[in-house]
Amino acid sequence: MSDAKVCVITGASGGIGQEIVKKYYKNGYDVVLLDVSEAATKAFIEKEKFDPDRVIYMIMDVSSEEQVIDTVNKIKEKKGKIDVLVNTAGIVGKYDETIDYGFENFKRIYEINVFGTFLMMKYVLPVMVEQQKGAIVNFGSCSGMTGYTSEVGYGSSKWAVIGMTKTVANEYFKKGIRANSISPGWVNTDMLKQTLLDYERTGDVANFGCPGRPGEPSEMADVVYFLSSDEATFVNGINLLVDGGKMLD
């Protein structure tokens, strides 16, 4: 097994996920890509020409406890450790005001965003506890810090992620493990394009605030990497707003 640090990333084939993968890879980590889409994940790996000794992928639905258990066991068997877990996997679902918000839509958002983040932490934490070290970075959102219209499911799911992160940070810091979250505003991804289309339907208006633009996925990756790095060893339990000042307006 390699002596390199190991980073596990969910939602690895998404716009932000890809940049996070590249950030850790460039900084010498072995990276494990987890995603529900094999085609997208393989295409990304082939495009970037990653060293196959340092980058592996596994197909997994984060909302399936059985799949999460099996995948974490395989990662430990192959890599021997998990230094960093980044829970990027998430969905926005369909936007609607609360009366029209479909329950199936609401449940699926929670299955991925909340239950998926919980399951990954629950089953990776024992590996980190055994090592007596590790860092977890989760994804909140501006939507999880206020009450944007048409987002009762998505926004509240991100509130839950922020809350879970703080609980884990409190429970495990003395065991050498830190947990933090970042809360992006608008980010230039396919998810943003989907959101803007939904906004047209609901009559909501996208407000980019004082930056006048969405953030770039690489800008999110930089912050994620910092929070997991040795330069942030006393940063624990925070939710770092990474929106360029969007919420100031």
JSON list of C-alpha atoms in Angstrom, two decimals, residues 25 32 37 45 59 69 74 79 94 100 142 153-154 161 165-166 173 186 193 245:
[
{"chain": "A", "resi": 25, "resn": "TYR", "atom": "CA", "xyz": [-4.56, 14.55, -6.70]},
{"chain": "A", "resi": 32, "resn": "VAL", "atom": "CA", "xyz": [-11.10, 7.36, -4.20]},
{"chain": "A", "resi": 37, "resn": "SER", "atom": "CA", "xyz": [-22.77, 7.26, -12.47]},
{"chain": "A", "resi": 45, "resn": "ILE", "atom": "CA", "xyz": [-10.82, 9.64, -15.14]},
{"chain": "A", "resi": 59, "resn": "ILE", "atom": "CA", "xyz": [-19.98, 3.06, -8.00]},
{"chain": "A", "resi": 69, "resn": "ILE", "atom": "CA", "xyz": [-20.88, -0.32, 4.32]},
{"chain": "A", "resi": 74, "resn": "LYS", "atom": "CA", "xyz": [-13.43, -2.16, 0.21]},
{"chain": "A", "resi": 79, "resn": "LYS", "atom": "CA", "xyz": [-5.99, 1.64, 0.79]},
{"chain": "A", "resi": 94, "resn": "LYS", "atom": "CA", "xyz": [-37.49, 20.23, -7.93]},
{"chain": "A", "resi": 100, "resn": "ASP", "atom": "CA", "xyz": [-46.83, 22.30, -4.16]},
{"chain": "A", "resi": 142, "resn": "CYS", "atom": "CA", "xyz": [-26.49, 29.39, 1.49]},
{"chain": "A", "resi": 153, "resn": "GLY", "atom": "CA", "xyz": [-36.69, 20.52, 0.95]},
{"chain": "A", "resi": 154, "resn": "TYR", "atom": "CA", "xyz": [-33.26, 21.50, -0.33]},
{"chain": "A", "resi": 161, "resn": "VAL", "atom": "CA", "xyz": [-26.00, 18.77, 7.09]},
{"chain": "A", "resi": 165, "resn": "THR", "atom": "CA", "xyz": [-21.28, 18.42, 10.97]},
{"chain": "A", "resi": 166, "resn": "LYS", "atom": "CA", "xyz": [-21.17, 20.40, 14.20]},
{"chain": "A", "resi": 173, "resn": "PHE", "atom": "CA", "xyz": [-12.19, 16.25, 17.98]},
{"chain": "A", "resi": 186, "resn": "TRP", "atom": "CA", "xyz": [-24.29, 29.96, -6.74]},
{"chain": "A", "resi": 193, "resn": "LYS", "atom": "CA", "xyz": [-28.29, 25.51, -14.99]},
{"chain": "A", "resi": 245, "resn": "GLY", "atom": "CA", "xyz": [-20.58, 37.98, -0.58]}
]
